């Protein structure tokens, strides 16, 4: 199945795995923003993952 954002935007960037933690956080944030209204339950689940990943990455950066 193709996500709405994939159907509307054909960028090779979306087909590549994230290279590092900030790229992973950005990808999750983008998916959350794109599906917030159409799939709110999915967006909330992703937001929890994004929050956990971002919090961990910020803590590692401060060390």
PDB file of C-alpha atoms in Angstrom:
ATOM      1  CA  UNK A   1       0.000   0.000   0.000  1.00  0.00           C
ATOM      2  CA  UNK A   2       1.222   3.486  -0.815  1.00  0.00           C
ATOM      3  CA  UNK A   3       0.992   6.182   1.833  1.00  0.00           C
ATOM      4  CA  UNK A   4      -0.686   9.435   0.908  1.00  0.00           C
ATOM      5  CA  UNK A   5       2.584  11.364   1.117  1.00  0.00           C
ATOM      6  CA  UNK A   6       4.352   8.831  -1.113  1.00  0.00           C
ATOM      7  CA  UNK A   7       1.578   9.088  -3.677  1.00  0.00           C
ATOM      8  CA  UNK A   8       1.803  12.881  -3.717  1.00  0.00           C
ATOM      9  CA  UNK A   9       5.591  13.282  -3.622  1.00  0.00           C
ATOM     10  CA  UNK A  10       8.053  11.117  -5.496  1.00  0.00           C
ATOM     11  CA  UNK A  11      11.405  11.855  -3.886  1.00  0.00           C
ATOM     12  CA  UNK A  12      14.195   9.254  -3.745  1.00  0.00           C
ATOM     13  CA  UNK A  13      14.961  10.505  -0.231  1.00  0.00           C
ATOM     14  CA  UNK A  14      11.812   8.770   1.048  1.00  0.00           C
ATOM     15  CA  UNK A  15      13.005   5.423  -0.368  1.00  0.00           C
ATOM     16  CA  UNK A  16      16.356   5.476   1.450  1.00  0.00           C
ATOM     17  CA  UNK A  17      16.921   4.349   5.031  1.00  0.00           C
ATOM     18  CA  UNK A  18      17.847   7.183   7.412  1.00  0.00           C
ATOM     19  CA  UNK A  19      21.606   7.723   7.545  1.00  0.00           C
ATOM     20  CA  UNK A  20      21.769   8.956  11.130  1.00  0.00           C
ATOM     21  CA  UNK A  21      19.643   9.806  14.159  1.00  0.00           C
ATOM     22  CA  UNK A  22      18.651  13.349  13.053  1.00  0.00           C
ATOM     23  CA  UNK A  23      17.593  12.000   9.648  1.00  0.00           C
ATOM     24  CA  UNK A  24      15.514   9.306  11.346  1.00  0.00           C
ATOM     25  CA  UNK A  25      13.837  11.901  13.596  1.00  0.00           C
ATOM     26  CA  UNK A  26      13.142  14.139  10.587  1.00  0.00           C
ATOM     27  CA  UNK A  27      11.627  11.253   8.645  1.00  0.00           C
ATOM     28  CA  UNK A  28       9.327  10.350  11.542  1.00  0.00           C
ATOM     29  CA  UNK A  29       8.307  14.000  11.965  1.00  0.00           C
ATOM     30  CA  UNK A  30       7.482  14.219   8.259  1.00  0.00           C
ATOM     31  CA  UNK A  31       5.344  11.070   8.361  1.00  0.00           C
ATOM     32  CA  UNK A  32       3.537  12.338  11.469  1.00  0.00           C
ATOM     33  CA  UNK A  33       2.760  15.654   9.784  1.00  0.00           C
ATOM     34  CA  UNK A  34       1.532  13.986   6.599  1.00  0.00           C
ATOM     35  CA  UNK A  35      -0.839  11.518   8.251  1.00  0.00           C
ATOM     36  CA  UNK A  36      -2.039  13.553  11.250  1.00  0.00           C
ATOM     37  CA  UNK A  37      -5.544  14.212   9.882  1.00  0.00           C
ATOM     38  CA  UNK A  38      -6.044  11.124   7.703  1.00  0.00           C
ATOM     39  CA  UNK A  39      -4.681   8.559  10.185  1.00  0.00           C
ATOM     40  CA  UNK A  40      -4.625  10.112  13.672  1.00  0.00           C
ATOM     41  CA  UNK A  41      -4.043   6.808  15.535  1.00  0.00           C
ATOM     42  CA  UNK A  42      -1.033   6.024  13.336  1.00  0.00           C
ATOM     43  CA  UNK A  43       0.254   9.577  13.764  1.00  0.00           C
ATOM     44  CA  UNK A  44      -0.019   9.324  17.565  1.00  0.00           C
ATOM     45  CA  UNK A  45       1.893   6.026  17.591  1.00  0.00           C
ATOM     46  CA  UNK A  46       4.616   7.535  15.412  1.00  0.00           C
ATOM     47  CA  UNK A  47       4.707  10.645  17.596  1.00  0.00           C
ATOM     48  CA  UNK A  48       5.444   8.469  20.624  1.00  0.00           C
ATOM     49  CA  UNK A  49       8.314   6.795  18.736  1.00  0.00           C
ATOM     50  CA  UNK A  50       9.601  10.171  17.576  1.00  0.00           C
ATOM     51  CA  UNK A  51       9.458  11.562  21.112  1.00  0.00           C
ATOM     52  CA  UNK A  52      11.374   8.584  22.524  1.00  0.00           C
ATOM     53  CA  UNK A  53      14.007   8.669  19.759  1.00  0.00           C
ATOM     54  CA  UNK A  54      14.418  12.446  19.865  1.00  0.00           C
ATOM     55  CA  UNK A  55      14.708  12.514  23.657  1.00  0.00           C
ATOM     56  CA  UNK A  56      17.351   9.792  23.610  1.00  0.00           C
ATOM     57  CA  UNK A  57      19.308  11.496  20.828  1.00  0.00           C
ATOM     58  CA  UNK A  58      19.220  14.853  22.615  1.00  0.00           C
ATOM     59  CA  UNK A  59      20.503  13.218  25.806  1.00  0.00           C
ATOM     60  CA  UNK A  60      23.350  11.547  23.879  1.00  0.00           C
ATOM     61  CA  UNK A  61      24.258  14.853  22.227  1.00  0.00           C
ATOM     62  CA  UNK A  62      24.535  16.637  25.590  1.00  0.00           C
ATOM     63  CA  UNK A  63      27.073  14.107  26.916  1.00  0.00           C
TER      64      UNK A  63
END
